[in-house]
Coordinates of C-alpha atoms in Angstrom, one line a residue:
X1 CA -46.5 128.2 51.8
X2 CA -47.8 130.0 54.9
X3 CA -51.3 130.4 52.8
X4 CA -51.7 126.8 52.1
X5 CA -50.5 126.1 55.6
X6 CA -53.2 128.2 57.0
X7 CA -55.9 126.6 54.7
X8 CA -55.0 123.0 56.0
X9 CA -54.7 124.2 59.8
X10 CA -58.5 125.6 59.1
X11 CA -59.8 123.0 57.2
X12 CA -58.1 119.5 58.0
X13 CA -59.3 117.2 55.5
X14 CA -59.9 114.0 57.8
X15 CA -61.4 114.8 61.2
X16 CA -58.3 114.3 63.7
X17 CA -55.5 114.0 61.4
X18 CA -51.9 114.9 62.0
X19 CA -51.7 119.0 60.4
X20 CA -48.2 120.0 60.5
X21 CA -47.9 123.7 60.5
X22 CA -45.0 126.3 60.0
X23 CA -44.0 128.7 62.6
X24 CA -42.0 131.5 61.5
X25 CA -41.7 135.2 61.3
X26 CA -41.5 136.4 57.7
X27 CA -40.8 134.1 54.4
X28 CA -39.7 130.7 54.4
X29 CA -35.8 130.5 54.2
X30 CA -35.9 127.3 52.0
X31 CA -39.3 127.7 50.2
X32 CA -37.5 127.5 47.1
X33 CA -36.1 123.8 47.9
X34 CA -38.5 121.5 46.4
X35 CA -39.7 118.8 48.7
X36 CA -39.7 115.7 46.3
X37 CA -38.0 112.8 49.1
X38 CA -40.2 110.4 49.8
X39 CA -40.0 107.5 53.1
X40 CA -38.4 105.1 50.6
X41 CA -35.8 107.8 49.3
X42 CA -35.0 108.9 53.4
X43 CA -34.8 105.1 54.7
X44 CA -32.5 104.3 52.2
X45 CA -30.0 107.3 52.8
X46 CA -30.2 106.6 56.4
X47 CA -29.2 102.9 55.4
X48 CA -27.0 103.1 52.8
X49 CA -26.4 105.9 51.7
X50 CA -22.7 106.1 52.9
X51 CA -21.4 102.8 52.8
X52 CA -18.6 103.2 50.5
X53 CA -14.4 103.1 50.3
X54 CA -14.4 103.2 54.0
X55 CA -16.1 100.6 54.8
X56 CA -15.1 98.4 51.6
X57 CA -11.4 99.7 51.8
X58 CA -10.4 101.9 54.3
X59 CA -11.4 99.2 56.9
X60 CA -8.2 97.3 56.0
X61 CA -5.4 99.8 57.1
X62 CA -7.5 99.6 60.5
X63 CA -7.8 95.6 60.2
X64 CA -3.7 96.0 59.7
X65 CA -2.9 98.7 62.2
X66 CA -4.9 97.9 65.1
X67 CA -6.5 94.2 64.6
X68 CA -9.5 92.8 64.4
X69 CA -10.7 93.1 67.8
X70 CA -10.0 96.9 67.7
X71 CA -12.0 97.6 64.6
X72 CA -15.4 95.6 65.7
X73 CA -14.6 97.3 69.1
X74 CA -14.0 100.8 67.6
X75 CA -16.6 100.8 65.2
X76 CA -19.0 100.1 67.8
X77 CA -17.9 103.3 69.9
X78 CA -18.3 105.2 67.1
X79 CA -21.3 103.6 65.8
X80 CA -23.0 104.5 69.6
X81 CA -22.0 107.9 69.1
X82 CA -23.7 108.2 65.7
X83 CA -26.5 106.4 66.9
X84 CA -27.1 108.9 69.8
X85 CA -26.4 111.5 67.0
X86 CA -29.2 110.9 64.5
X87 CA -31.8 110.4 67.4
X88 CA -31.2 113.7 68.5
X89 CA -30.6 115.3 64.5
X90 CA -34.3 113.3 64.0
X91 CA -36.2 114.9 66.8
X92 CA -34.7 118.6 66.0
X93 CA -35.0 118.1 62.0
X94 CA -38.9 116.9 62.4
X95 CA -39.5 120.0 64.3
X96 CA -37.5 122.4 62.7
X97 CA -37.2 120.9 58.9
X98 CA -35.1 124.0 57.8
X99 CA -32.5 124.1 55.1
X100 CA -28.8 123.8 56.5
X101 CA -30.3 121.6 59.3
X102 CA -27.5 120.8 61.7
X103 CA -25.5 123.7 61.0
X104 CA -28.3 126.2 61.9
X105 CA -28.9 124.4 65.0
X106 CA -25.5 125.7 65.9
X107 CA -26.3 129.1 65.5
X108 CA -29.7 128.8 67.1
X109 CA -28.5 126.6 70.5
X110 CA -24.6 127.1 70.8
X111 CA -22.8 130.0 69.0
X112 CA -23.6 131.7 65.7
X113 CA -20.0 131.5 65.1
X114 CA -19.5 127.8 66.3
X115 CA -22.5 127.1 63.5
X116 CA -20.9 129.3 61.0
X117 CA -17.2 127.0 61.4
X118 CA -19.4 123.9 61.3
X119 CA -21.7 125.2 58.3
X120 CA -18.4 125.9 56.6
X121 CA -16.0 122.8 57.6
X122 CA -18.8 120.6 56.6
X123 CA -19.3 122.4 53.3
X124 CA -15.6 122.2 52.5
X125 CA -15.6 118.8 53.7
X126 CA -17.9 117.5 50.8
X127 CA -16.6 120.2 48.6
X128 CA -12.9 117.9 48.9
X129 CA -14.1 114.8 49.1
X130 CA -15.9 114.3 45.6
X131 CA -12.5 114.7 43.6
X132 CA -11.4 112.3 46.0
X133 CA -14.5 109.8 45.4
X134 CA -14.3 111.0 41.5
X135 CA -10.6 109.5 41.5
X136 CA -11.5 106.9 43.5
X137 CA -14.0 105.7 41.6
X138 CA -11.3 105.5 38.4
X139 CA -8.9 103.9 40.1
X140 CA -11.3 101.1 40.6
X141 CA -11.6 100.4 37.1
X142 CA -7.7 99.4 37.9
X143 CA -8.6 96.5 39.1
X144 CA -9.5 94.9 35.8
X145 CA -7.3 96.8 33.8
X146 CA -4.9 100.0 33.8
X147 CA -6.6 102.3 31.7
X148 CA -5.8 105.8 31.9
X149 CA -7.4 107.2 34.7
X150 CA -8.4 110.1 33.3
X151 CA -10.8 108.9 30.6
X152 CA -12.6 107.3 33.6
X153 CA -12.5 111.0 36.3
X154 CA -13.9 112.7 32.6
X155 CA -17.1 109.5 32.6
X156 CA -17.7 109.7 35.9
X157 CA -17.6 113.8 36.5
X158 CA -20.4 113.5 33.4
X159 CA -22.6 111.1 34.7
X160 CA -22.8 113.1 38.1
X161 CA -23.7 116.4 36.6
X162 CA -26.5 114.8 34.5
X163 CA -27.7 113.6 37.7
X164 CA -27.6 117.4 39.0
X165 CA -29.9 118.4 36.2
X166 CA -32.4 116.1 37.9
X167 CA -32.7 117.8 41.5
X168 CA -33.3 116.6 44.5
X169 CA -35.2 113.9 42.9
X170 CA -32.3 112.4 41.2
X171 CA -30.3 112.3 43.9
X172 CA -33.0 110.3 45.9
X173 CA -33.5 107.9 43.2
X174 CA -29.6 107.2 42.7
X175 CA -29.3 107.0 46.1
X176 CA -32.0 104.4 46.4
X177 CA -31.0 102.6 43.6
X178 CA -26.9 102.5 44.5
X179 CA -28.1 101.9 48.3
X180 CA -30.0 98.7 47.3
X181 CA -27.4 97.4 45.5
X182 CA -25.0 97.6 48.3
X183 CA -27.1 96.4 50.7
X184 CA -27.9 93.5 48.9
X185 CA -23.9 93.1 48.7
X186 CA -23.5 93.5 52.3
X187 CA -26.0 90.7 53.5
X188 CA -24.4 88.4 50.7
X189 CA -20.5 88.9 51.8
X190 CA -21.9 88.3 55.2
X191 CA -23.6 84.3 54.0
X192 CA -20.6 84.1 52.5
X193 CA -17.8 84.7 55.4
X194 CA -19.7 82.7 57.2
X195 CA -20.0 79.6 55.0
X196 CA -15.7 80.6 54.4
X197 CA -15.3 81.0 58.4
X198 CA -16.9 77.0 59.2
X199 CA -15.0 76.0 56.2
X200 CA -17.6 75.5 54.0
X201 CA -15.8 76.6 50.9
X202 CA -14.4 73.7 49.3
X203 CA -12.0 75.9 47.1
X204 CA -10.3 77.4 50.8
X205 CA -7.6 74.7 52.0
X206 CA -7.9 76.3 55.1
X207 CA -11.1 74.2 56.2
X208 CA -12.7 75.6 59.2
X209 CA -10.9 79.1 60.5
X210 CA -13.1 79.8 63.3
X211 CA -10.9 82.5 65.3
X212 CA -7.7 81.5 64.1
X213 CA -6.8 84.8 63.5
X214 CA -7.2 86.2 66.6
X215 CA -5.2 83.6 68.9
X216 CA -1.7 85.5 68.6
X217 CA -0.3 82.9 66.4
X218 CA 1.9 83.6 63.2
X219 CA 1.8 87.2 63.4
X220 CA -1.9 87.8 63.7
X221 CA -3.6 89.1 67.0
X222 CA -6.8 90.5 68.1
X223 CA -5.4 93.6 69.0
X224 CA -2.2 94.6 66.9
X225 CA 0.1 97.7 68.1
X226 CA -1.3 97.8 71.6
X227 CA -3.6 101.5 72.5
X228 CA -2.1 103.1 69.7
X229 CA -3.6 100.6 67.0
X230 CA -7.0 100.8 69.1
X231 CA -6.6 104.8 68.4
X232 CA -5.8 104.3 64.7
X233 CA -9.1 103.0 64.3
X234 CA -11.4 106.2 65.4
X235 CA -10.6 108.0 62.0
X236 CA -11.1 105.2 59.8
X237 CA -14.8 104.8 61.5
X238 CA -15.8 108.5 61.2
X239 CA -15.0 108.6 57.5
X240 CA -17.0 105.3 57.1
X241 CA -20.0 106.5 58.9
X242 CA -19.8 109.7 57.8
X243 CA -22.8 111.0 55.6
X244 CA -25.1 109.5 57.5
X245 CA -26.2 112.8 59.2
X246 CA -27.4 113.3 55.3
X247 CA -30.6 112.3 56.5
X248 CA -31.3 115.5 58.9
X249 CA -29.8 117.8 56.4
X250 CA -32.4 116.2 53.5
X251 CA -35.2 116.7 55.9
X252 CA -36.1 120.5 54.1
X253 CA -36.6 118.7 51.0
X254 CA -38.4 115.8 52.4
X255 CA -42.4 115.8 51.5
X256 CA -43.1 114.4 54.9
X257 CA -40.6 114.6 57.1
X258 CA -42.8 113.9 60.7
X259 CA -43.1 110.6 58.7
X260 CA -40.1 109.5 57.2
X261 CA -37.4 110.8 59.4
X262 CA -38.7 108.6 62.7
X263 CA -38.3 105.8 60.2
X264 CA -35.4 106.7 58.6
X265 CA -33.3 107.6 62.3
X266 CA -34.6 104.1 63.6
X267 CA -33.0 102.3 60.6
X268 CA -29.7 103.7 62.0
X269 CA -29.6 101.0 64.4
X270 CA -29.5 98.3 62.0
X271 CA -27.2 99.7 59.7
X272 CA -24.4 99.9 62.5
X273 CA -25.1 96.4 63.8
X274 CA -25.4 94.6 60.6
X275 CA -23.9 96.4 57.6
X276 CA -20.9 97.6 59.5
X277 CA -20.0 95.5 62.9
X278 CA -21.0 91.8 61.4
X279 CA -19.8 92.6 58.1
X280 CA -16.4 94.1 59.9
X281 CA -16.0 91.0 62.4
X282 CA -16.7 88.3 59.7
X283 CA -13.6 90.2 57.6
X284 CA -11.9 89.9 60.9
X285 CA -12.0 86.2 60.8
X286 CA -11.1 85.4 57.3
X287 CA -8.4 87.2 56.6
X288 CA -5.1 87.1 58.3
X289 CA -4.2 90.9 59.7
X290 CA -1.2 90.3 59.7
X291 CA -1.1 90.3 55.8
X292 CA 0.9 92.5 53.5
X293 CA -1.9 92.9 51.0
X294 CA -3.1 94.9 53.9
X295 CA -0.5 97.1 54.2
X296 CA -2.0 99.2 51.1
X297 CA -6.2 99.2 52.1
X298 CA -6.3 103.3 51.4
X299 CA -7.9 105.9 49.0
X300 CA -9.4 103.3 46.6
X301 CA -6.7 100.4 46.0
X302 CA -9.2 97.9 46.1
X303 CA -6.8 95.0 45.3
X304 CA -6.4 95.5 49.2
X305 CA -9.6 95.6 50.0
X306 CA -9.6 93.1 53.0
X307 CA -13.7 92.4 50.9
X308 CA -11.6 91.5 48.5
X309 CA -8.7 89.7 49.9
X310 CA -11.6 87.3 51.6
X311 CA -12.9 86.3 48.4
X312 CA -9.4 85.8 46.9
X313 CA -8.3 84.1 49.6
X314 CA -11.1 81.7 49.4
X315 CA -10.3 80.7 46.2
X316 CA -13.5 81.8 44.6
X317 CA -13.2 82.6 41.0
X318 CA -15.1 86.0 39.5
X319 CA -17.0 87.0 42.6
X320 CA -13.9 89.5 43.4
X321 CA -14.4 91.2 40.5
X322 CA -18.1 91.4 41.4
X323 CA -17.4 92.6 44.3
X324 CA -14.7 95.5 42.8
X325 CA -18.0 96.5 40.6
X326 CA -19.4 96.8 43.8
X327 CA -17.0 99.4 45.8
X328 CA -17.2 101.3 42.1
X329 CA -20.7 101.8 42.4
X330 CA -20.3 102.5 46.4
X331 CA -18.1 105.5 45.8
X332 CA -20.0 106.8 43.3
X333 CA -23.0 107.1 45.4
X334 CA -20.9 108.8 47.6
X335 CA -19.8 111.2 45.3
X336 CA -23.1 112.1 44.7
X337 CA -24.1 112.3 48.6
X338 CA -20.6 114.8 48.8
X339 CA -22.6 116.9 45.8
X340 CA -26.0 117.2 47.5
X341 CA -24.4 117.5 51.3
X342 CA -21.8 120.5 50.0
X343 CA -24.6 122.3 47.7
X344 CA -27.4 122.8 50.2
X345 CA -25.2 123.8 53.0
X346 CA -23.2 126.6 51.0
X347 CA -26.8 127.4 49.9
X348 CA -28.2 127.6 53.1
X349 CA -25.4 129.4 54.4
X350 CA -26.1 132.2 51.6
X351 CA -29.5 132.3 52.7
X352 CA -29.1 133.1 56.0
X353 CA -26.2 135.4 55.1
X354 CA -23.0 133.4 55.6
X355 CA -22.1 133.1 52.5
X356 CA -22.2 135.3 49.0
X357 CA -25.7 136.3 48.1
X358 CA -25.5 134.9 45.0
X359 CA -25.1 131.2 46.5
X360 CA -28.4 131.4 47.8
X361 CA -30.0 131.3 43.8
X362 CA -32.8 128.8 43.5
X363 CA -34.0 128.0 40.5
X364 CA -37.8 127.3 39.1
X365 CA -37.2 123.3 39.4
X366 CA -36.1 124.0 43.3
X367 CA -31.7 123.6 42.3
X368 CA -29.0 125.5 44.4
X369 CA -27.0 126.7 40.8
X370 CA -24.1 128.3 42.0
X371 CA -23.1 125.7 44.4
X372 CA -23.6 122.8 42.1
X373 CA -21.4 124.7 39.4
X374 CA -18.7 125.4 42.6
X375 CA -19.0 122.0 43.6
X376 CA -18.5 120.5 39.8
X377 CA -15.7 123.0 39.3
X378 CA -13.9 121.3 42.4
X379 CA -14.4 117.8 40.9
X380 CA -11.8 118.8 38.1
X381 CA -9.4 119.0 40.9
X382 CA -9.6 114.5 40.7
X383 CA -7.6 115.0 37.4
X384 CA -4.9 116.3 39.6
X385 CA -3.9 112.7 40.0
X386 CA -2.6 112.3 37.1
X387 CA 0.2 114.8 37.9
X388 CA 3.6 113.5 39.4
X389 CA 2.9 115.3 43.3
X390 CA -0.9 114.9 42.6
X391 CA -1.5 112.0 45.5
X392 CA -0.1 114.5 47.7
X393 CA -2.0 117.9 47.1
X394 CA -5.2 115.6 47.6
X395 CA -3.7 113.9 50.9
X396 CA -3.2 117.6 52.2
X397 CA -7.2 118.3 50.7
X398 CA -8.0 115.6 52.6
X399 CA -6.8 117.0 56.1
X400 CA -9.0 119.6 55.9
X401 CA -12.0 117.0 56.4
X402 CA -10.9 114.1 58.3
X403 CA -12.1 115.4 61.8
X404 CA -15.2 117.1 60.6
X405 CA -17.5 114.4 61.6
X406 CA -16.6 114.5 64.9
X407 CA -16.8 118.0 65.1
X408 CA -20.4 118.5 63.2
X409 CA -21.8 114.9 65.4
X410 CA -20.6 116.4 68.8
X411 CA -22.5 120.0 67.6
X412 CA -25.7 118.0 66.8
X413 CA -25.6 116.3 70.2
X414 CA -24.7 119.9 72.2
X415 CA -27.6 121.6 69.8
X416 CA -30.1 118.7 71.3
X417 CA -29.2 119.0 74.7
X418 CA -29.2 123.4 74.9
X419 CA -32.5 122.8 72.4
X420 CA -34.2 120.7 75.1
X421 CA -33.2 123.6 78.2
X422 CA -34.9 126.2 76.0
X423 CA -37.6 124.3 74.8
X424 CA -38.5 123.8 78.8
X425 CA -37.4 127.0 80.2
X426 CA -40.4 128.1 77.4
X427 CA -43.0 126.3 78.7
X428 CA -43.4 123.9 76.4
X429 CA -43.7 120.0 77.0
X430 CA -42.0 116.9 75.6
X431 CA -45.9 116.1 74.2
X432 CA -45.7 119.2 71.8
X433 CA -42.8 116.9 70.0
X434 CA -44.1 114.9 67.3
X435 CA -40.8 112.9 67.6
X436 CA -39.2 112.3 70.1
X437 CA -35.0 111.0 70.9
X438 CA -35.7 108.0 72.0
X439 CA -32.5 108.0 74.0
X440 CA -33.4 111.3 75.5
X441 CA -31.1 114.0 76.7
X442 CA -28.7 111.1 78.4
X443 CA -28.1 109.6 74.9
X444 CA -26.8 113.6 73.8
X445 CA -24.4 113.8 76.4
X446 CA -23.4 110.1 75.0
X447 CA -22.6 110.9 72.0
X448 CA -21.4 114.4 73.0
X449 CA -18.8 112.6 75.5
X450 CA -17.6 109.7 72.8
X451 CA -17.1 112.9 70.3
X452 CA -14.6 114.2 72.5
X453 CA -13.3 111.1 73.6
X454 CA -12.5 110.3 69.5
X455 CA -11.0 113.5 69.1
X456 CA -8.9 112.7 71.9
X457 CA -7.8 109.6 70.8
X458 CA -7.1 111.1 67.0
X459 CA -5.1 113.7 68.7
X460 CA -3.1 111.2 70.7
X461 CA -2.5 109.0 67.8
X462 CA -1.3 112.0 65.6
X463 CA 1.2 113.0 67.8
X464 CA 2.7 109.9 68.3
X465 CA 1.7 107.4 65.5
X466 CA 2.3 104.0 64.9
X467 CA 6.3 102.7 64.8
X468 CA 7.4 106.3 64.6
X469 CA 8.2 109.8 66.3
X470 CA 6.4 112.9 66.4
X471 CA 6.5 114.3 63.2
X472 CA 4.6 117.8 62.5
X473 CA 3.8 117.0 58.7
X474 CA 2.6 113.5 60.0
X475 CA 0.2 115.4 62.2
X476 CA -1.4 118.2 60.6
X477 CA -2.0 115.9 58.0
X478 CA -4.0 113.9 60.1
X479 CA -5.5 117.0 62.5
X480 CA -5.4 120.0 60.4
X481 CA -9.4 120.3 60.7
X482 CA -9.1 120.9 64.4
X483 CA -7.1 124.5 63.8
X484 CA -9.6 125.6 60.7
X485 CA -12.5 125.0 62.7
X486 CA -10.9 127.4 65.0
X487 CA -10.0 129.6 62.3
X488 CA -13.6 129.8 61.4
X489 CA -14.7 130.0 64.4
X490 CA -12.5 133.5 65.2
X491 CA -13.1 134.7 61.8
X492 CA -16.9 134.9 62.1
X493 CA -16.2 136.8 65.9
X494 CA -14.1 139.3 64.3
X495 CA -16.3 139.8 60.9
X496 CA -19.5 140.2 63.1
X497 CA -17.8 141.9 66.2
X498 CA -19.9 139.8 68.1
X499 CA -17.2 138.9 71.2
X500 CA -19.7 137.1 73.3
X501 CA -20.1 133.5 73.3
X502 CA -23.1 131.1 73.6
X503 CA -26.7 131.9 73.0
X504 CA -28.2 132.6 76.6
X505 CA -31.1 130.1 76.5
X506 CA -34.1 132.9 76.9
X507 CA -32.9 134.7 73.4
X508 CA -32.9 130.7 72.0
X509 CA -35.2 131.0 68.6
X510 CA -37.8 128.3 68.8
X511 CA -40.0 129.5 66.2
X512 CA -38.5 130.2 63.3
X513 CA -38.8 127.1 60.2
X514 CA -40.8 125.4 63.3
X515 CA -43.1 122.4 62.3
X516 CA -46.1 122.2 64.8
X517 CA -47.9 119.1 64.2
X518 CA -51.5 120.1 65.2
X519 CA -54.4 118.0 66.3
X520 CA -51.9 114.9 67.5
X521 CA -53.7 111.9 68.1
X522 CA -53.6 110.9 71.7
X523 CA -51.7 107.6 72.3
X524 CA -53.9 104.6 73.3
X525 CA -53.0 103.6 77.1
X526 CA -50.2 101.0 77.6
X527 CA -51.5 97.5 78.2
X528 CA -50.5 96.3 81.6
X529 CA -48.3 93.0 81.9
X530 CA -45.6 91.0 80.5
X531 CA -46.6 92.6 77.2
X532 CA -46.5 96.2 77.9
X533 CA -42.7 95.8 79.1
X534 CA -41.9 94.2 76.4
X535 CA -43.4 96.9 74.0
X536 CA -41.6 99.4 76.1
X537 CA -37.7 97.7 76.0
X538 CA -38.2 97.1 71.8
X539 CA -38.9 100.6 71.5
X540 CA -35.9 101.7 74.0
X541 CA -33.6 99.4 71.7
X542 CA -34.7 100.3 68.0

């Protein structure tokens, strides 16, 4: 690659066109990754790519717990967060397009040790969650009719490891594909609560609802179980969002990354506003919180999904099971983001010698082999459902992920904000960026703050949950990520004997798997006026 990098430095093939260039000392750590993502593929992870049983189900234990008010309001903390997130992830993964992404910025910028626990929690994380998503995805087919479950683990586990055999460009297309489709759902639940909410549904005896359900009356209030229901909600947002860093951590595989992560990182915006906090506040309207079919919105009982329960209640014949076929295809699309999010990052870690050598294996058609076998080999552990205690050795699985989000999104943030001191301190200017966060260094320590702030709240609410007492099972179920990050954290300190702790900025490596984008055209000057400011607070927004 650093041949054919040369060649196009020397010899640009249209006079003052963009070059981008590789900076590194030695071989390319992921030049075995083949880089087959195009724009349409990145946009569409960034949009959809991990809307799925959290937003479609998991949404209505929130909607129960803490009330309607609470999730718009939580989701919208948490949605700032990720938005500051992936404006910092796009700037450092245009630059520095490297395989592992967000966890190697940890070793570069914070601690090799810190990006060594998040390399690994994250890994682990996916590794979980797809016999989760597997089992999800067959209990959905419940809704219809009880089959035996696992016929339906056995279909699904198939259909994902043909899609292995594909690449990199299978995932992108099933992701594109699956994405579309539940966009498309989104923006048509949305017409629709809104046509149920002014009581346009002639079917609905309720007539027009308006905010009925958020006036205190019969049982249902905006907020429901005071601070501590307004805490219950943090969790249930990370795992919704979560996956949507996908985007930085596709960026080594992506055949133009200076291109389609900018557009894929602004689309971030728009997903949070409309596919998650209209979508969220129109279910908020529609359906009473104070519900019992509510009381069972986890995992993947989607005869609770609140989705659901709106179309039911609404009287509407057939669209509910259209919309179940929906959440089925959802989590299957995030099964497949849990294979290629756990399989590049064990890979990557291999590579750069956190993990077993033989992780690191690429083949001829640019596939991770080891790490897809490991990660299909923990897939069989969804058939563990069908054992009597088999809910609860998944529940404890579980624990092991359900603050990793917050962890890996507050590292991104701290990598941006250390990347930026170094990238200063060695001489270098903002101009040298070919993309740029555009909420800055003040947006890092944003989303940096709210990431501390949600684990905060999660520890506060684990300790002393909802219409109970402190109970130690109760909490490690729900915090148990916290003390294996640390676990990891100490592990890699005593392996490597290394007892300090931070990179100092001036030994900061800002070369290696570095992107310069030579002969940058020069921006045209800002027109002056009404215009100009205009141009100026559009791009500050999106």
């Amino acid at each position: 690659m650093a041949t054919e990098t040369e060649k196009d430095v020397q010899e640009p093939k249209v006079p003052g066109q963009a070059v981008d260039a590789d900076v590194e000392d030695g071989a390319t750590p992921q030049a075995g990754l083949a880089r087959n993502l195009q724009g349409r593929h990145m946009q569409m992870i960034a949009i959809g790519g991990s809307i799925g049983a959290g937003l479609f189900v998991g949404s209505g234990s929130s909607l129960q717990s803490g009330g309607p008010a609470a999730v718009v309001l939580g989701f919208i903390i948490v949605g700032a967060m990720l938005l500051c997130t992936v404006q910092a992830l796009g700037e450092l993964a245009v630059l520095y397009p490297i395989n592992g992404a967000f966890y190697q910025y940890g070793v570069r910028f914070i601690d090799p040790a810190w990006g060594f626990a998040m390399g690994w929690q994250y890994a682990i994380g996916w590794l979980i969650t797809l016999p989760f998503e597997i089992n999800a995805a067959g209990l959905t087919i419940d809704f219809w009719h009880h089959y035996n479950i696992g016929i339906w683990i056995a279909v699904f586990m198939t259909t994902l490891i043909i899609v292995q055999f594909f690449g990199v460009k299978g995932y992108g297309e099933v992701e594109f594909v699956l994405g579309f489709i539940k966009i498309i759902a989104v923006l048509g639940f949305i017409i629709f609560g809104i046509v149920v909410d002014c009581g346009g549904v002639s079917t609905d005896d309720r007539g027009y609802i308006g905010f009925r359900y958020w006036n205190g009356k019969n049982g249902n209030h905006a907020f429901r179980n005071g601070f501590k229901g307004f805490c219950s909600v943090f969790v249930n947002a990370a795992f919704a969002f979560g996956g949507t860093e996908m985007v930085g951590l596709a960026a080594a595989e992506a055949a133009d990354p200076r291109k389609s992560l900018p557009k894929a990182t602004k689309q971030v915006f728009w997903r949070i506003a409309g596919f998650y906090v209209i979508s969220l506040l129109i279910v908020g309207l529609i359906v009473p919180n104070s519900s019992p079919d509510l009381l069972n919105s986890s995992g993947a009982n989607t005869k609770a999904s609140p989705f659901v329960l709106a179309i039911q209640y609404a009287g509407v014949k057939g669209l509910p099971s259209v919309f179940n076929a929906v959440i089925t295809i959802s989590v299957m699309s995030v099964a497949n983001s849990c294979t290629y999010g756990s399989t590049r990052t064990m890979q990557a870690l291999a590579q750069y010698g956190m993990a077993p050598k033989f992780l690191a294996y690429i083949d001829k058609k640019g596939r991770p082999i080891w790490p897809v076998v490991i990660q299909m080999l923990f897939g069989l552990l969804a058939f563990i459902e069908e054992g009597t205690s088999g809910a609860t050795v998944l529940n404890w699985l579980l624990a092991l992920t359900g603050l990793s989000s917050f962890f890996v999104w507050g590292s991104i943030c701290l990598s941006h904000i250390r990347f930026r001191t170094a990238w200063k301190a060695a001489g270098h200017t903002l101009d040298e960026l070919a993309f740029r966060s555009q909420l800055g260094v003040y947006g890092s320590w944003v989303g940096l703050f709210l990431a501390c702030i949600s684990l905060v709240a999660t520890f506060y609410i684990s300790l002393f949950p909802i219409g109970g007492n402190p109970d130690a099972e109760a909490f490690f179920e729900s915090y148990l990520a916290a003390p294996i990050a640390i676990a990891l954290f100490v592990f890699w300190k005593v392996w490597t004997r290394d007892w300090s702790f931070g990179v100092k900025i001036k030994d900061m490596d800002l070369d290696t798997g570095r992107r310069d984008f030579l002969d940058l055209p020069q921006p045209e000057p800002e027109p002056e006026g009404r215009r100009a400011s205009l141009r100026r607070l559009s791009q500050a927004i999106f």
